């Protein structure tokens, strides 16, 4: 309990109005700005085809590296393609991979972590050993092997990043389950004759889901960076499909004469990753049961 809540109890003040103030301060201007930015990027990616913007793959060789104008709001790239249009469509790829890959991690890793933390014993040893093996495998080598064998596509990149994210979600789910499996409400459910599946789904899952959702948003931010890095290295979605990482890679060749070609996608990626980090960290603090978390 916070100091001001203790003081409020001493003087007979109702503390029910204290906690909402504390939570409201956590949901401050930065959190609201982050939500607005994610909403704008998401809506732009969803409705990109309906926006009055040029095609992201249409080239104008006479307008290479053109400065911003009324027709091209952020100018053109090295092949005369509209930069603003490519940023909007690039957000579609980044958000698609960034949201779907952690879904694989949270689904598989969350289930394995809960089962390992609840049943313990040999199953826990097998799960933790498998997680350690996957963590020890070089992620870049794994990404190279998969993309070289299956080809470069959104599906393959999502699968690669999703599999690489399973260990982190497994550890989070296992740690939370270990801390909850011996609590009073679980013991009471066992005493009443509840089955293992009922305890896992009705008692533990709602409590484990909150930390996993907060960690999921942080995982989205990391995934966007990883997808951008793979695209920067040429392992992402093949051209001419736009991606923030590939746009940064293409723009680095023109840093001396047109630095905005690399800086603009980098700024878009930075703001998006920062927004997801802020939202995820805020939700993690709000769901943390420790007294000093809020």
PDB file of C-alpha atoms in Angstrom:
ATOM      1  CA  UNK A   1       0.000   0.000   0.000  1.00  0.00           C
ATOM      2  CA  UNK A   2       1.343   3.394  -0.957  1.00  0.00           C
ATOM      3  CA  UNK A   3       2.293   5.998   1.673  1.00  0.00           C
ATOM      4  CA  UNK A   4      -0.494   8.369   0.737  1.00  0.00           C
ATOM      5  CA  UNK A   5      -3.059   5.561   1.039  1.00  0.00           C
ATOM      6  CA  UNK A   6      -1.799   4.804   4.560  1.00  0.00           C
ATOM      7  CA  UNK A   7      -2.054   8.484   5.422  1.00  0.00           C
ATOM      8  CA  UNK A   8      -5.563   8.585   4.002  1.00  0.00           C
ATOM      9  CA  UNK A   9      -6.568   5.679   6.228  1.00  0.00           C
ATOM     10  CA  UNK A  10      -5.106   7.393   9.293  1.00  0.00           C
ATOM     11  CA  UNK A  11      -7.241  10.483   8.808  1.00  0.00           C
ATOM     12  CA  UNK A  12     -10.343   8.523   7.877  1.00  0.00           C
ATOM     13  CA  UNK A  13     -10.371   9.419   4.196  1.00  0.00           C
ATOM     14  CA  UNK A  14     -11.911   7.029   1.721  1.00  0.00           C
ATOM     15  CA  UNK A  15      -9.072   5.511  -0.306  1.00  0.00           C
ATOM     16  CA  UNK A  16     -11.322   4.410  -3.153  1.00  0.00           C
ATOM     17  CA  UNK A  17     -10.614   7.705  -4.882  1.00  0.00           C
ATOM     18  CA  UNK A  18      -6.852   7.359  -4.439  1.00  0.00           C
ATOM     19  CA  UNK A  19      -6.152   4.332  -6.606  1.00  0.00           C
ATOM     20  CA  UNK A  20      -7.977   5.665  -9.717  1.00  0.00           C
ATOM     21  CA  UNK A  21      -5.850   8.821  -9.525  1.00  0.00           C
ATOM     22  CA  UNK A  22      -2.717   6.763  -9.478  1.00  0.00           C
ATOM     23  CA  UNK A  23      -3.854   4.719 -12.463  1.00  0.00           C
ATOM     24  CA  UNK A  24      -4.936   7.830 -14.314  1.00  0.00           C
ATOM     25  CA  UNK A  25      -1.453   9.252 -13.923  1.00  0.00           C
ATOM     26  CA  UNK A  26      -0.039   6.082 -15.439  1.00  0.00           C
ATOM     27  CA  UNK A  27      -2.397   6.507 -18.392  1.00  0.00           C
ATOM     28  CA  UNK A  28      -0.994   9.941 -19.132  1.00  0.00           C
ATOM     29  CA  UNK A  29      -0.352  11.910 -22.267  1.00  0.00           C
ATOM     30  CA  UNK A  30       2.377   9.590 -23.570  1.00  0.00           C
ATOM     31  CA  UNK A  31       0.073   6.579 -23.336  1.00  0.00           C
ATOM     32  CA  UNK A  32      -2.751   8.415 -25.125  1.00  0.00           C
ATOM     33  CA  UNK A  33      -0.361   9.652 -27.821  1.00  0.00           C
ATOM     34  CA  UNK A  34       0.923   6.097 -28.297  1.00  0.00           C
ATOM     35  CA  UNK A  35      -2.602   4.737 -28.725  1.00  0.00           C
ATOM     36  CA  UNK A  36      -3.426   7.476 -31.238  1.00  0.00           C
ATOM     37  CA  UNK A  37      -0.269   6.786 -33.254  1.00  0.00           C
ATOM     38  CA  UNK A  38      -0.932   3.023 -33.371  1.00  0.00           C
ATOM     39  CA  UNK A  39      -4.530   3.711 -34.393  1.00  0.00           C
ATOM     40  CA  UNK A  40      -3.418   6.019 -37.222  1.00  0.00           C
ATOM     41  CA  UNK A  41      -0.803   3.571 -38.514  1.00  0.00           C
ATOM     42  CA  UNK A  42      -3.260   0.675 -38.245  1.00  0.00           C
ATOM     43  CA  UNK A  43      -6.083   2.490 -40.012  1.00  0.00           C
ATOM     44  CA  UNK A  44      -3.699   3.671 -42.721  1.00  0.00           C
ATOM     45  CA  UNK A  45      -2.486   0.107 -43.278  1.00  0.00           C
ATOM     46  CA  UNK A  46      -6.022  -1.322 -43.374  1.00  0.00           C
ATOM     47  CA  UNK A  47      -7.534   1.311 -45.653  1.00  0.00           C
ATOM     48  CA  UNK A  48      -4.430   2.059 -47.741  1.00  0.00           C
ATOM     49  CA  UNK A  49      -6.204   1.001 -50.916  1.00  0.00           C
ATOM     50  CA  UNK A  50      -8.969   3.560 -50.321  1.00  0.00           C
ATOM     51  CA  UNK A  51      -6.697   6.517 -49.580  1.00  0.00           C
ATOM     52  CA  UNK A  52      -6.042   9.118 -52.312  1.00  0.00           C
ATOM     53  CA  UNK A  53      -2.370   8.193 -52.638  1.00  0.00           C
ATOM     54  CA  UNK A  54      -0.347   6.893 -55.600  1.00  0.00           C
ATOM     55  CA  UNK A  55       0.554   3.247 -56.038  1.00  0.00           C
ATOM     56  CA  UNK A  56       3.588   2.286 -53.915  1.00  0.00           C
ATOM     57  CA  UNK A  57       5.151   0.413 -56.842  1.00  0.00           C
ATOM     58  CA  UNK A  58       4.515   2.956 -59.630  1.00  0.00           C
ATOM     59  CA  UNK A  59       7.861   4.334 -60.825  1.00  0.00           C
ATOM     60  CA  UNK A  60       8.630   7.744 -62.279  1.00  0.00           C
ATOM     61  CA  UNK A  61      12.216   7.698 -63.544  1.00  0.00           C
ATOM     62  CA  UNK A  62      12.071  11.449 -64.265  1.00  0.00           C
ATOM     63  CA  UNK A  63      11.145  12.164 -60.641  1.00  0.00           C
ATOM     64  CA  UNK A  64      13.857  10.210 -58.837  1.00  0.00           C
ATOM     65  CA  UNK A  65      14.612  11.642 -55.375  1.00  0.00           C
ATOM     66  CA  UNK A  66      12.097  14.422 -55.981  1.00  0.00           C
ATOM     67  CA  UNK A  67      11.456  16.767 -53.098  1.00  0.00           C
ATOM     68  CA  UNK A  68       8.043  16.865 -51.355  1.00  0.00           C
ATOM     69  CA  UNK A  69       5.294  18.448 -53.395  1.00  0.00           C
ATOM     70  CA  UNK A  70       1.512  18.663 -53.565  1.00  0.00           C
ATOM     71  CA  UNK A  71       1.437  15.480 -55.652  1.00  0.00           C
ATOM     72  CA  UNK A  72       4.065  13.594 -53.644  1.00  0.00           C
ATOM     73  CA  UNK A  73       3.762  14.697 -50.007  1.00  0.00           C
ATOM     74  CA  UNK A  74       7.095  13.202 -48.878  1.00  0.00           C
ATOM     75  CA  UNK A  75       8.852  13.117 -52.232  1.00  0.00           C
ATOM     76  CA  UNK A  76      10.015  10.155 -54.307  1.00  0.00           C
ATOM     77  CA  UNK A  77      12.631   7.472 -53.700  1.00  0.00           C
ATOM     78  CA  UNK A  78      15.559   6.396 -55.864  1.00  0.00           C
ATOM     79  CA  UNK A  79      13.190   4.778 -58.397  1.00  0.00           C
ATOM     80  CA  UNK A  80      10.659   7.602 -58.444  1.00  0.00           C
ATOM     81  CA  UNK A  81       8.122   5.837 -56.211  1.00  0.00           C
ATOM     82  CA  UNK A  82       6.007   7.864 -53.803  1.00  0.00           C
ATOM     83  CA  UNK A  83       7.607   7.749 -50.332  1.00  0.00           C
ATOM     84  CA  UNK A  84       4.427   8.498 -48.370  1.00  0.00           C
ATOM     85  CA  UNK A  85       2.534   5.748 -50.166  1.00  0.00           C
ATOM     86  CA  UNK A  86       5.320   3.258 -49.502  1.00  0.00           C
ATOM     87  CA  UNK A  87       5.360   4.222 -45.818  1.00  0.00           C
ATOM     88  CA  UNK A  88       1.624   3.566 -45.526  1.00  0.00           C
ATOM     89  CA  UNK A  89       1.779   0.248 -47.363  1.00  0.00           C
ATOM     90  CA  UNK A  90       4.991  -0.673 -45.525  1.00  0.00           C
ATOM     91  CA  UNK A  91       3.094  -0.322 -42.257  1.00  0.00           C
ATOM     92  CA  UNK A  92       0.744  -3.032 -43.504  1.00  0.00           C
ATOM     93  CA  UNK A  93       3.610  -5.539 -43.686  1.00  0.00           C
ATOM     94  CA  UNK A  94       5.221  -4.447 -40.413  1.00  0.00           C
ATOM     95  CA  UNK A  95       1.956  -4.635 -38.474  1.00  0.00           C
ATOM     96  CA  UNK A  96       0.910  -7.920 -40.081  1.00  0.00           C
ATOM     97  CA  UNK A  97       4.153  -9.640 -39.126  1.00  0.00           C
ATOM     98  CA  UNK A  98       4.384  -7.736 -35.853  1.00  0.00           C
ATOM     99  CA  UNK A  99       0.947  -8.878 -34.684  1.00  0.00           C
ATOM    100  CA  UNK A 100       0.756 -12.399 -36.113  1.00  0.00           C
ATOM    101  CA  UNK A 101       4.220 -13.626 -35.105  1.00  0.00           C
ATOM    102  CA  UNK A 102       3.675 -12.946 -31.361  1.00  0.00           C
ATOM    103  CA  UNK A 103       0.317 -14.715 -31.630  1.00  0.00           C
ATOM    104  CA  UNK A 104       2.253 -17.897 -32.448  1.00  0.00           C
ATOM    105  CA  UNK A 105       4.585 -17.279 -29.531  1.00  0.00           C
ATOM    106  CA  UNK A 106       1.878 -16.478 -26.994  1.00  0.00           C
ATOM    107  CA  UNK A 107      -0.325 -19.398 -28.075  1.00  0.00           C
ATOM    108  CA  UNK A 108       2.315 -22.136 -28.144  1.00  0.00           C
ATOM    109  CA  UNK A 109       4.638 -20.679 -25.516  1.00  0.00           C
ATOM    110  CA  UNK A 110       1.809 -19.702 -23.177  1.00  0.00           C
ATOM    111  CA  UNK A 111       0.304 -23.190 -23.288  1.00  0.00           C
ATOM    112  CA  UNK A 112       3.660 -24.918 -22.747  1.00  0.00           C
ATOM    113  CA  UNK A 113       4.599 -22.545 -19.936  1.00  0.00           C
ATOM    114  CA  UNK A 114       1.311 -23.047 -18.094  1.00  0.00           C
ATOM    115  CA  UNK A 115       1.504 -26.833 -18.399  1.00  0.00           C
ATOM    116  CA  UNK A 116       5.137 -26.888 -17.270  1.00  0.00           C
ATOM    117  CA  UNK A 117       4.468 -24.606 -14.315  1.00  0.00           C
ATOM    118  CA  UNK A 118       1.392 -26.558 -13.214  1.00  0.00           C
ATOM    119  CA  UNK A 119       2.418 -30.199 -13.647  1.00  0.00           C
ATOM    120  CA  UNK A 120       6.154 -29.750 -12.874  1.00  0.00           C
ATOM    121  CA  UNK A 121       8.257 -32.903 -12.863  1.00  0.00           C
ATOM    122  CA  UNK A 122       9.559 -34.516 -16.013  1.00  0.00           C
ATOM    123  CA  UNK A 123       7.305 -32.498 -18.321  1.00  0.00           C
ATOM    124  CA  UNK A 124       8.720 -29.253 -16.930  1.00  0.00           C
ATOM    125  CA  UNK A 125      12.245 -30.544 -17.457  1.00  0.00           C
ATOM    126  CA  UNK A 126      11.498 -31.412 -21.090  1.00  0.00           C
ATOM    127  CA  UNK A 127       9.874 -28.033 -21.776  1.00  0.00           C
ATOM    128  CA  UNK A 128      12.628 -25.982 -20.141  1.00  0.00           C
ATOM    129  CA  UNK A 129      15.262 -28.066 -21.928  1.00  0.00           C
ATOM    130  CA  UNK A 130      13.575 -27.501 -25.287  1.00  0.00           C
ATOM    131  CA  UNK A 131      13.349 -23.776 -24.583  1.00  0.00           C
ATOM    132  CA  UNK A 132      17.056 -23.643 -23.744  1.00  0.00           C
ATOM    133  CA  UNK A 133      17.915 -25.466 -26.976  1.00  0.00           C
ATOM    134  CA  UNK A 134      15.833 -23.045 -29.035  1.00  0.00           C
ATOM    135  CA  UNK A 135      17.412 -20.068 -27.282  1.00  0.00           C
ATOM    136  CA  UNK A 136      20.888 -21.451 -27.983  1.00  0.00           C
ATOM    137  CA  UNK A 137      20.213 -21.758 -31.728  1.00  0.00           C
ATOM    138  CA  UNK A 138      21.392 -18.635 -33.620  1.00  0.00           C
ATOM    139  CA  UNK A 139      18.215 -16.830 -34.750  1.00  0.00           C
ATOM    140  CA  UNK A 140      19.803 -15.309 -37.872  1.00  0.00           C
ATOM    141  CA  UNK A 141      21.016 -18.720 -39.036  1.00  0.00           C
ATOM    142  CA  UNK A 142      17.527 -20.130 -38.469  1.00  0.00           C
ATOM    143  CA  UNK A 143      15.955 -17.275 -40.443  1.00  0.00           C
ATOM    144  CA  UNK A 144      18.450 -17.748 -43.289  1.00  0.00           C
ATOM    145  CA  UNK A 145      17.806 -21.492 -43.438  1.00  0.00           C
ATOM    146  CA  UNK A 146      14.021 -21.163 -43.491  1.00  0.00           C
ATOM    147  CA  UNK A 147      13.880 -18.350 -46.044  1.00  0.00           C
ATOM    148  CA  UNK A 148      16.437 -20.074 -48.264  1.00  0.00           C
ATOM    149  CA  UNK A 149      14.468 -23.337 -48.214  1.00  0.00           C
ATOM    150  CA  UNK A 150      10.872 -22.055 -48.229  1.00  0.00           C
ATOM    151  CA  UNK A 151      11.382 -18.690 -49.919  1.00  0.00           C
ATOM    152  CA  UNK A 152      10.779 -15.108 -48.820  1.00  0.00           C
ATOM    153  CA  UNK A 153       7.174 -14.327 -48.003  1.00  0.00           C
ATOM    154  CA  UNK A 154       5.101 -12.787 -45.233  1.00  0.00           C
ATOM    155  CA  UNK A 155       3.968 -16.242 -44.095  1.00  0.00           C
ATOM    156  CA  UNK A 156       7.486 -17.661 -43.826  1.00  0.00           C
ATOM    157  CA  UNK A 157       8.844 -14.597 -42.046  1.00  0.00           C
ATOM    158  CA  UNK A 158       5.927 -14.684 -39.609  1.00  0.00           C
ATOM    159  CA  UNK A 159       6.544 -18.364 -38.877  1.00  0.00           C
ATOM    160  CA  UNK A 160      10.259 -17.809 -38.308  1.00  0.00           C
ATOM    161  CA  UNK A 161       9.806 -14.895 -35.912  1.00  0.00           C
ATOM    162  CA  UNK A 162       6.870 -16.595 -34.205  1.00  0.00           C
ATOM    163  CA  UNK A 163       8.881 -19.758 -33.495  1.00  0.00           C
ATOM    164  CA  UNK A 164      11.797 -17.695 -32.211  1.00  0.00           C
ATOM    165  CA  UNK A 165       9.429 -15.933 -29.806  1.00  0.00           C
ATOM    166  CA  UNK A 166       8.078 -19.125 -28.206  1.00  0.00           C
ATOM    167  CA  UNK A 167      10.824 -19.412 -25.507  1.00  0.00           C
ATOM    168  CA  UNK A 168      10.189 -15.932 -24.110  1.00  0.00           C
ATOM    169  CA  UNK A 169       6.432 -16.485 -23.763  1.00  0.00           C
ATOM    170  CA  UNK A 170       7.035 -19.947 -22.302  1.00  0.00           C
ATOM    171  CA  UNK A 171       9.228 -18.527 -19.565  1.00  0.00           C
ATOM    172  CA  UNK A 172       6.768 -15.771 -18.716  1.00  0.00           C
ATOM    173  CA  UNK A 173       3.790 -18.164 -18.554  1.00  0.00           C
ATOM    174  CA  UNK A 174       5.750 -20.719 -16.524  1.00  0.00           C
ATOM    175  CA  UNK A 175       6.951 -18.126 -14.004  1.00  0.00           C
ATOM    176  CA  UNK A 176       3.447 -16.725 -13.468  1.00  0.00           C
ATOM    177  CA  UNK A 177       1.921 -20.207 -13.216  1.00  0.00           C
ATOM    178  CA  UNK A 178       4.526 -21.274 -10.647  1.00  0.00           C
ATOM    179  CA  UNK A 179       3.630 -18.278  -8.487  1.00  0.00           C
ATOM    180  CA  UNK A 180      -0.113 -19.011  -8.736  1.00  0.00           C
ATOM    181  CA  UNK A 181      -0.317 -22.806  -8.630  1.00  0.00           C
ATOM    182  CA  UNK A 182       0.038 -22.942  -4.836  1.00  0.00           C
ATOM    183  CA  UNK A 183      -2.284 -20.030  -4.080  1.00  0.00           C
ATOM    184  CA  UNK A 184      -5.389 -20.466  -1.947  1.00  0.00           C
ATOM    185  CA  UNK A 185      -7.918 -20.351  -4.796  1.00  0.00           C
ATOM    186  CA  UNK A 186      -6.098 -23.177  -6.629  1.00  0.00           C
ATOM    187  CA  UNK A 187      -5.854 -25.241  -3.447  1.00  0.00           C
ATOM    188  CA  UNK A 188      -9.562 -24.690  -2.816  1.00  0.00           C
ATOM    189  CA  UNK A 189     -10.410 -25.777  -6.361  1.00  0.00           C
ATOM    190  CA  UNK A 190      -8.426 -28.996  -5.863  1.00  0.00           C
ATOM    191  CA  UNK A 191     -10.161 -29.622  -2.541  1.00  0.00           C
ATOM    192  CA  UNK A 192     -13.542 -29.272  -4.257  1.00  0.00           C
ATOM    193  CA  UNK A 193     -12.560 -31.949  -6.763  1.00  0.00           C
ATOM    194  CA  UNK A 194     -11.882 -29.741  -9.797  1.00  0.00           C
ATOM    195  CA  UNK A 195     -10.082 -31.439 -12.683  1.00  0.00           C
ATOM    196  CA  UNK A 196      -6.706 -30.313 -13.967  1.00  0.00           C
ATOM    197  CA  UNK A 197      -8.262 -28.870 -17.129  1.00  0.00           C
ATOM    198  CA  UNK A 198     -10.804 -26.874 -15.107  1.00  0.00           C
ATOM    199  CA  UNK A 199      -8.102 -25.468 -12.829  1.00  0.00           C
ATOM    200  CA  UNK A 200      -5.939 -24.527 -15.798  1.00  0.00           C
ATOM    201  CA  UNK A 201      -8.734 -22.925 -17.823  1.00  0.00           C
ATOM    202  CA  UNK A 202     -10.961 -21.429 -15.128  1.00  0.00           C
ATOM    203  CA  UNK A 203      -8.536 -20.565 -12.337  1.00  0.00           C
ATOM    204  CA  UNK A 204      -5.064 -20.052 -13.789  1.00  0.00           C
ATOM    205  CA  UNK A 205      -5.641 -18.880 -17.369  1.00  0.00           C
ATOM    206  CA  UNK A 206      -7.465 -15.620 -16.481  1.00  0.00           C
ATOM    207  CA  UNK A 207      -4.621 -14.676 -14.135  1.00  0.00           C
ATOM    208  CA  UNK A 208      -1.845 -15.713 -16.512  1.00  0.00           C
ATOM    209  CA  UNK A 209      -3.490 -13.979 -19.480  1.00  0.00           C
ATOM    210  CA  UNK A 210      -2.996 -10.444 -18.140  1.00  0.00           C
ATOM    211  CA  UNK A 211       0.827 -10.604 -17.916  1.00  0.00           C
ATOM    212  CA  UNK A 212       0.923 -12.404 -21.262  1.00  0.00           C
ATOM    213  CA  UNK A 213      -1.118  -9.662 -22.956  1.00  0.00           C
ATOM    214  CA  UNK A 214       1.242  -7.003 -21.622  1.00  0.00           C
ATOM    215  CA  UNK A 215       4.252  -9.045 -22.752  1.00  0.00           C
ATOM    216  CA  UNK A 216       2.537  -9.637 -26.095  1.00  0.00           C
ATOM    217  CA  UNK A 217       2.542  -5.898 -26.833  1.00  0.00           C
ATOM    218  CA  UNK A 218       6.230  -5.698 -25.982  1.00  0.00           C
ATOM    219  CA  UNK A 219       6.751  -8.672 -28.273  1.00  0.00           C
ATOM    220  CA  UNK A 220       4.992  -6.813 -31.097  1.00  0.00           C
ATOM    221  CA  UNK A 221       7.521  -3.991 -30.762  1.00  0.00           C
ATOM    222  CA  UNK A 222      10.453  -6.422 -30.862  1.00  0.00           C
ATOM    223  CA  UNK A 223       8.956  -8.266 -33.833  1.00  0.00           C
ATOM    224  CA  UNK A 224       8.617  -5.060 -35.848  1.00  0.00           C
ATOM    225  CA  UNK A 225      12.308  -4.367 -35.265  1.00  0.00           C
ATOM    226  CA  UNK A 226      13.270  -7.935 -36.211  1.00  0.00           C
ATOM    227  CA  UNK A 227      11.178  -7.801 -39.392  1.00  0.00           C
ATOM    228  CA  UNK A 228      12.764  -4.468 -40.269  1.00  0.00           C
ATOM    229  CA  UNK A 229      16.237  -5.887 -39.693  1.00  0.00           C
ATOM    230  CA  UNK A 230      15.522  -8.910 -41.894  1.00  0.00           C
ATOM    231  CA  UNK A 231      14.143  -6.662 -44.638  1.00  0.00           C
ATOM    232  CA  UNK A 232      17.171  -4.403 -44.302  1.00  0.00           C
ATOM    233  CA  UNK A 233      19.401  -7.444 -44.873  1.00  0.00           C
ATOM    234  CA  UNK A 234      17.313  -8.530 -47.864  1.00  0.00           C
ATOM    235  CA  UNK A 235      15.669 -11.470 -46.048  1.00  0.00           C
ATOM    236  CA  UNK A 236      12.219  -9.913 -45.727  1.00  0.00           C
ATOM    237  CA  UNK A 237       9.366  -9.587 -48.167  1.00  0.00           C
ATOM    238  CA  UNK A 238      10.839  -9.487 -51.689  1.00  0.00           C
ATOM    239  CA  UNK A 239      10.559  -6.287 -53.773  1.00  0.00           C
ATOM    240  CA  UNK A 240       8.686  -4.410 -55.042  1.00  0.00           C
ATOM    241  CA  UNK A 241       6.514  -4.847 -51.927  1.00  0.00           C
ATOM    242  CA  UNK A 242       7.317  -1.948 -49.576  1.00  0.00           C
ATOM    243  CA  UNK A 243       8.669  -2.514 -46.084  1.00  0.00           C
ATOM    244  CA  UNK A 244      10.111  -0.042 -43.611  1.00  0.00           C
ATOM    245  CA  UNK A 245      13.285  -2.100 -43.268  1.00  0.00           C
ATOM    246  CA  UNK A 246      13.821  -2.394 -47.016  1.00  0.00           C
ATOM    247  CA  UNK A 247      13.129   1.335 -47.424  1.00  0.00           C
ATOM    248  CA  UNK A 248      15.875   2.083 -44.896  1.00  0.00           C
ATOM    249  CA  UNK A 249      18.210  -0.236 -46.789  1.00  0.00           C
ATOM    250  CA  UNK A 250      17.408   1.432 -50.115  1.00  0.00           C
ATOM    251  CA  UNK A 251      17.748   4.900 -48.627  1.00  0.00           C
ATOM    252  CA  UNK A 252      21.213   4.335 -47.164  1.00  0.00           C
ATOM    253  CA  UNK A 253      22.660   4.563 -50.674  1.00  0.00           C
ATOM    254  CA  UNK A 254      21.410   8.154 -50.919  1.00  0.00           C
ATOM    255  CA  UNK A 255      22.300   9.466 -47.456  1.00  0.00           C
ATOM    256  CA  UNK A 256      24.575  12.129 -48.871  1.00  0.00           C
ATOM    257  CA  UNK A 257      22.057  13.624 -51.313  1.00  0.00           C
ATOM    258  CA  UNK A 258      18.629  12.504 -50.018  1.00  0.00           C
ATOM    259  CA  UNK A 259      18.925  11.510 -46.329  1.00  0.00           C
ATOM    260  CA  UNK A 260      15.146  11.656 -45.777  1.00  0.00           C
ATOM    261  CA  UNK A 261      14.735   8.455 -47.799  1.00  0.00           C
ATOM    262  CA  UNK A 262      16.321   6.523 -44.921  1.00  0.00           C
ATOM    263  CA  UNK A 263      15.297   8.772 -42.027  1.00  0.00           C
ATOM    264  CA  UNK A 264      11.533   8.808 -42.728  1.00  0.00           C
ATOM    265  CA  UNK A 265      10.980   5.014 -42.548  1.00  0.00           C
ATOM    266  CA  UNK A 266      13.346   4.881 -39.575  1.00  0.00           C
ATOM    267  CA  UNK A 267      11.253   7.537 -37.795  1.00  0.00           C
ATOM    268  CA  UNK A 268       8.018   5.671 -38.589  1.00  0.00           C
ATOM    269  CA  UNK A 269       9.494   2.433 -37.225  1.00  0.00           C
ATOM    270  CA  UNK A 270      10.902   4.186 -34.153  1.00  0.00           C
ATOM    271  CA  UNK A 271       7.592   5.836 -33.267  1.00  0.00           C
ATOM    272  CA  UNK A 272       5.631   2.621 -33.793  1.00  0.00           C
ATOM    273  CA  UNK A 273       8.010   0.547 -31.678  1.00  0.00           C
ATOM    274  CA  UNK A 274       8.064   3.233 -28.983  1.00  0.00           C
ATOM    275  CA  UNK A 275       4.258   3.358 -28.937  1.00  0.00           C
ATOM    276  CA  UNK A 276       3.916  -0.403 -28.491  1.00  0.00           C
ATOM    277  CA  UNK A 277       6.577  -0.343 -25.765  1.00  0.00           C
ATOM    278  CA  UNK A 278       4.772   2.428 -23.887  1.00  0.00           C
ATOM    279  CA  UNK A 279       1.403   0.669 -24.112  1.00  0.00           C
ATOM    280  CA  UNK A 280       2.846  -2.707 -23.129  1.00  0.00           C
ATOM    281  CA  UNK A 281       4.872  -1.306 -20.226  1.00  0.00           C
ATOM    282  CA  UNK A 282       1.858   0.620 -18.933  1.00  0.00           C
ATOM    283  CA  UNK A 283      -0.374  -2.450 -19.046  1.00  0.00           C
ATOM    284  CA  UNK A 284       2.348  -4.512 -17.376  1.00  0.00           C
ATOM    285  CA  UNK A 285       2.521  -2.004 -14.520  1.00  0.00           C
ATOM    286  CA  UNK A 286      -1.262  -1.954 -14.140  1.00  0.00           C
ATOM    287  CA  UNK A 287      -1.453  -5.765 -13.960  1.00  0.00           C
ATOM    288  CA  UNK A 288       1.549  -6.156 -11.653  1.00  0.00           C
ATOM    289  CA  UNK A 289       0.267  -7.175  -8.207  1.00  0.00           C
ATOM    290  CA  UNK A 290       3.327  -5.837  -6.387  1.00  0.00           C
ATOM    291  CA  UNK A 291       2.600  -2.743  -4.258  1.00  0.00           C
ATOM    292  CA  UNK A 292       5.167  -0.525  -5.969  1.00  0.00           C
ATOM    293  CA  UNK A 293       4.254  -1.461  -9.532  1.00  0.00           C
ATOM    294  CA  UNK A 294       1.768   1.354 -10.158  1.00  0.00           C
TER     295      UNK A 294
END
